[in-house]
Amino acid sequence: MAERYTALQDQHIRFIREQHLFFVGTAGAEGFINVSPKGMDTFRVTGPSEVVWLNLTGSGNESAAHVAENGRMTIMLCSFGKQPLIMRLYGRARVVHPRDESWAVLLGLFPADVGARQIFQLSLELVQTSCGYAVPRYELKGERPTLANWSEKKGPEGIEQYWREKNTVSLDGKPTGLFETID
């Protein structure tokens, strides 16, 4: 039932644009594996072999630490509507920080958010689709305003302080590179 592609096809890009939720999977060589749900209009297709997603401030920063270690990342999108489909995007990611030259251009692809922390740029190695017949149907009720409200209330200085307290190392104690480059 699964099909493999070397790049995104037009029907894949249309499917991605219809989704309101995606999941990010990363892992270091050892330690915890991270799977994280994402939403809030933070995903873009930039070409048939590349996608980017905006990482907003959160309680952890596992993806950044794992990508700094080995670059591996998988994105999963799945349909919760009438037409079932699961799509996985496998590839190598790089982290773009506010200090990086490409930050401003990539950030311009997304709505403004004071909690914008990093952008992940994923070069695709494999696109896989499968049936999704076992995925239940759900109806989107809307985005939660909680994270945006929290970020706005904290403001840029409060966000930076939060990053320093909560986002500079992973659960396994690996550096995330949020404030300094990792060699």
mmCIF file of C-alpha atoms in Angstrom:
data_model
loop_
_atom_site.group_PDB
_atom_site.id
_atom_site.type_symbol
_atom_site.label_atom_id
_atom_site.label_comp_id
_atom_site.label_asym_id
_atom_site.label_seq_id
_atom_site.Cartn_x
_atom_site.Cartn_y
_atom_site.Cartn_z
ATOM 1 C CA MET A 1 0.000 0.000 0.000
ATOM 2 C CA ALA A 2 2.952 2.359 0.487
ATOM 3 C CA GLU A 3 4.423 4.314 -2.403
ATOM 4 C CA ARG A 4 7.853 5.932 -2.549
ATOM 5 C CA TYR A 5 8.967 9.075 -4.351
ATOM 6 C CA THR A 6 12.297 10.879 -4.645
ATOM 7 C CA ALA A 7 10.616 14.306 -4.437
ATOM 8 C CA LEU A 8 7.253 15.902 -3.749
ATOM 9 C CA GLN A 9 4.709 15.657 -6.559
ATOM 10 C CA ASP A 10 2.014 18.272 -7.206
ATOM 11 C CA GLN A 11 -0.640 16.148 -5.437
ATOM 12 C CA HIS A 12 1.644 15.879 -2.382
ATOM 13 C CA ILE A 13 2.068 19.650 -2.198
ATOM 14 C CA ARG A 14 -1.706 20.140 -2.427
ATOM 15 C CA PHE A 15 -2.188 17.595 0.373
ATOM 16 C CA ILE A 16 0.410 19.331 2.582
ATOM 17 C CA ARG A 17 -1.246 22.734 2.120
ATOM 18 C CA GLU A 18 -4.560 21.282 3.350
ATOM 19 C CA GLN A 19 -3.110 19.993 6.638
ATOM 20 C CA HIS A 20 -3.254 21.896 9.923
ATOM 21 C CA LEU A 21 -1.072 19.489 11.898
ATOM 22 C CA PHE A 22 2.238 17.721 11.316
ATOM 23 C CA PHE A 23 4.530 15.610 13.466
ATOM 24 C CA VAL A 24 8.328 15.895 13.697
ATOM 25 C CA GLY A 25 10.498 12.914 14.578
ATOM 26 C CA THR A 26 14.198 13.167 15.486
ATOM 27 C CA ALA A 27 16.703 11.102 17.433
ATOM 28 C CA GLY A 28 20.303 11.307 18.504
ATOM 29 C CA ALA A 29 22.673 8.367 18.322
ATOM 30 C CA GLU A 30 21.643 7.529 21.883
ATOM 31 C CA GLY A 31 19.029 8.733 24.309
ATOM 32 C CA PHE A 32 15.415 9.681 23.906
ATOM 33 C CA ILE A 33 13.610 9.734 20.567
ATOM 34 C CA ASN A 34 11.513 12.847 20.045
ATOM 35 C CA VAL A 35 8.121 12.993 18.326
ATOM 36 C CA SER A 36 6.459 16.370 18.478
ATOM 37 C CA PRO A 37 3.136 17.666 17.081
ATOM 38 C CA LYS A 38 3.222 21.062 15.335
ATOM 39 C CA GLY A 39 0.600 23.398 13.923
ATOM 40 C CA MET A 40 -0.196 27.132 13.806
ATOM 41 C CA ASP A 41 0.646 27.749 10.117
ATOM 42 C CA THR A 42 4.331 26.882 10.581
ATOM 43 C CA PHE A 43 5.023 24.602 7.579
ATOM 44 C CA ARG A 44 6.015 25.534 4.018
ATOM 45 C CA VAL A 45 7.050 23.666 0.884
ATOM 46 C CA THR A 46 9.914 25.600 -0.702
ATOM 47 C CA GLY A 47 10.520 23.189 -3.576
ATOM 48 C CA PRO A 48 9.973 19.592 -4.659
ATOM 49 C CA SER A 49 12.924 18.471 -2.527
ATOM 50 C CA GLU A 50 12.746 20.909 0.383
ATOM 51 C CA VAL A 51 10.390 21.965 3.161
ATOM 52 C CA VAL A 52 10.846 24.391 6.045
ATOM 53 C CA TRP A 53 9.043 24.729 9.342
ATOM 54 C CA LEU A 54 9.078 27.436 11.960
ATOM 55 C CA ASN A 55 9.861 26.203 15.448
ATOM 56 C CA LEU A 56 8.065 28.262 18.053
ATOM 57 C CA THR A 57 9.130 28.494 21.691
ATOM 58 C CA GLY A 58 8.200 25.377 23.618
ATOM 59 C CA SER A 59 8.987 23.470 26.761
ATOM 60 C CA GLY A 60 11.893 21.624 25.136
ATOM 61 C CA ASN A 61 14.199 21.883 22.145
ATOM 62 C CA GLU A 62 14.923 18.252 21.306
ATOM 63 C CA SER A 63 14.775 18.594 17.520
ATOM 64 C CA ALA A 64 17.555 21.207 17.525
ATOM 65 C CA ALA A 65 19.884 19.026 19.613
ATOM 66 C CA HIS A 66 19.243 15.951 17.468
ATOM 67 C CA VAL A 67 19.680 17.805 14.186
ATOM 68 C CA ALA A 68 22.927 19.346 15.453
ATOM 69 C CA GLU A 69 24.162 15.834 16.218
ATOM 70 C CA ASN A 70 23.209 13.997 13.035
ATOM 71 C CA GLY A 71 20.777 15.981 10.839
ATOM 72 C CA ARG A 72 18.168 13.204 10.592
ATOM 73 C CA MET A 73 14.510 14.210 10.604
ATOM 74 C CA THR A 74 11.174 12.739 9.598
ATOM 75 C CA ILE A 75 7.993 14.758 9.150
ATOM 76 C CA MET A 76 4.648 12.953 9.176
ATOM 77 C CA LEU A 77 1.381 14.424 7.960
ATOM 78 C CA CYS A 78 -1.885 12.533 7.938
ATOM 79 C CA SER A 79 -5.385 13.201 6.785
ATOM 80 C CA PHE A 80 -8.102 13.204 9.409
ATOM 81 C CA GLY A 81 -10.756 13.959 6.784
ATOM 82 C CA LYS A 82 -12.785 11.790 4.451
ATOM 83 C CA GLN A 83 -9.892 10.859 2.134
ATOM 84 C CA PRO A 84 -7.285 8.889 4.158
ATOM 85 C CA LEU A 85 -3.561 9.375 3.566
ATOM 86 C CA ILE A 86 -0.339 9.313 5.567
ATOM 87 C CA MET A 87 2.749 11.064 4.204
ATOM 88 C CA ARG A 88 6.249 10.833 5.618
ATOM 89 C CA LEU A 89 9.067 13.127 4.548
ATOM 90 C CA TYR A 90 12.512 11.702 5.305
ATOM 91 C CA GLY A 91 15.661 13.742 5.018
ATOM 92 C CA ARG A 92 18.500 15.793 6.395
ATOM 93 C CA ALA A 93 17.737 18.967 8.270
ATOM 94 C CA ARG A 94 19.662 22.025 9.237
ATOM 95 C CA VAL A 95 18.729 24.555 11.890
ATOM 96 C CA VAL A 96 18.475 28.230 10.981
ATOM 97 C CA HIS A 97 18.759 30.624 13.938
ATOM 98 C CA PRO A 98 17.998 34.347 14.166
ATOM 99 C CA ARG A 99 21.779 34.959 13.968
ATOM 100 C CA ASP A 100 22.038 33.199 10.586
ATOM 101 C CA GLU A 101 22.098 35.020 7.254
ATOM 102 C CA SER A 102 19.086 33.161 5.805
ATOM 103 C CA TRP A 103 16.866 33.788 8.878
ATOM 104 C CA ALA A 104 15.105 36.938 7.651
ATOM 105 C CA VAL A 105 14.211 35.491 4.254
ATOM 106 C CA LEU A 106 12.884 32.224 5.690
ATOM 107 C CA LEU A 107 11.078 33.943 8.558
ATOM 108 C CA GLY A 108 9.241 36.046 5.981
ATOM 109 C CA LEU A 109 7.457 32.874 4.814
ATOM 110 C CA PHE A 110 5.493 32.717 8.074
ATOM 111 C CA PRO A 111 3.153 34.937 10.081
ATOM 112 C CA ALA A 112 4.978 37.087 12.641
ATOM 113 C CA ASP A 113 5.360 35.475 16.072
ATOM 114 C CA VAL A 114 7.394 36.800 19.003
ATOM 115 C CA GLY A 115 8.106 33.164 19.982
ATOM 116 C CA ALA A 116 9.890 32.289 16.697
ATOM 117 C CA ARG A 117 12.900 30.296 17.895
ATOM 118 C CA GLN A 118 14.390 28.423 14.932
ATOM 119 C CA ILE A 119 13.559 27.393 11.401
ATOM 120 C CA PHE A 120 14.271 23.875 10.251
ATOM 121 C CA GLN A 121 15.157 23.401 6.598
ATOM 122 C CA LEU A 122 14.670 19.780 5.519
ATOM 123 C CA SER A 123 16.264 18.451 2.333
ATOM 124 C CA LEU A 124 14.141 15.498 1.295
ATOM 125 C CA GLU A 125 15.680 12.116 0.567
ATOM 126 C CA LEU A 126 12.447 10.119 0.439
ATOM 127 C CA VAL A 127 8.724 10.872 0.292
ATOM 128 C CA GLN A 128 6.517 7.956 1.306
ATOM 129 C CA THR A 129 2.746 7.786 1.229
ATOM 130 C CA SER A 130 0.543 5.075 2.685
ATOM 131 C CA CYS A 131 -3.165 4.435 2.987
ATOM 132 C CA GLY A 132 -4.059 5.817 6.412
ATOM 133 C CA TYR A 133 -7.112 3.554 6.594
ATOM 134 C CA ALA A 134 -6.697 3.078 10.362
ATOM 135 C CA VAL A 135 -6.441 6.825 11.127
ATOM 136 C CA PRO A 136 -9.712 8.075 12.641
ATOM 137 C CA ARG A 137 -11.607 11.032 11.220
ATOM 138 C CA TYR A 138 -11.513 14.291 13.183
ATOM 139 C CA GLU A 139 -12.847 17.745 12.562
ATOM 140 C CA LEU A 140 -10.686 20.835 13.103
ATOM 141 C CA LYS A 141 -12.307 23.190 15.597
ATOM 142 C CA GLY A 142 -9.581 25.840 15.344
ATOM 143 C CA GLU A 143 -6.124 26.779 16.524
ATOM 144 C CA ARG A 144 -5.430 27.211 20.234
ATOM 145 C CA PRO A 145 -4.434 30.801 21.050
ATOM 146 C CA THR A 146 -2.593 29.769 24.222
ATOM 147 C CA LEU A 147 1.007 29.707 22.914
ATOM 148 C CA ALA A 148 0.667 32.989 21.001
ATOM 149 C CA ASN A 149 -0.894 34.675 24.040
ATOM 150 C CA TRP A 150 1.825 33.313 26.327
ATOM 151 C CA SER A 151 4.588 34.524 23.971
ATOM 152 C CA GLU A 152 3.053 37.974 23.587
ATOM 153 C CA LYS A 153 2.725 38.332 27.350
ATOM 154 C CA LYS A 154 6.361 37.304 27.915
ATOM 155 C CA GLY A 155 7.672 39.646 25.204
ATOM 156 C CA PRO A 156 11.089 39.328 23.522
ATOM 157 C CA GLU A 157 13.107 39.684 26.741
ATOM 158 C CA GLY A 158 10.962 37.171 28.620
ATOM 159 C CA ILE A 159 11.157 34.723 25.711
ATOM 160 C CA GLU A 160 14.942 34.975 25.619
ATOM 161 C CA GLN A 161 15.133 34.351 29.379
ATOM 162 C CA TYR A 162 12.862 31.320 28.986
ATOM 163 C CA TRP A 163 15.093 29.978 26.197
ATOM 164 C CA ARG A 164 18.156 30.339 28.427
ATOM 165 C CA GLU A 165 16.423 28.489 31.282
ATOM 166 C CA LYS A 166 14.613 25.756 29.330
ATOM 167 C CA ASN A 167 15.870 25.419 25.740
ATOM 168 C CA THR A 168 19.689 25.302 25.663
ATOM 169 C CA VAL A 169 20.071 21.553 26.294
ATOM 170 C CA SER A 170 17.979 18.516 25.406
ATOM 171 C CA LEU A 171 16.509 15.976 27.806
ATOM 172 C CA ASP A 172 19.750 14.020 27.306
ATOM 173 C CA GLY A 173 21.900 17.070 28.122
ATOM 174 C CA LYS A 174 22.931 17.691 24.506
ATOM 175 C CA PRO A 175 23.421 21.318 23.383
ATOM 176 C CA THR A 176 20.730 22.834 21.140
ATOM 177 C CA GLY A 177 22.897 25.614 19.673
ATOM 178 C CA LEU A 178 20.254 28.194 20.485
ATOM 179 C CA PHE A 179 22.773 30.849 21.552
ATOM 180 C CA GLU A 180 26.031 29.476 20.192
ATOM 181 C CA THR A 181 27.189 27.362 17.308
ATOM 182 C CA ILE A 182 27.908 23.697 17.898
ATOM 183 C CA ASP A 183 31.133 22.345 16.411
#
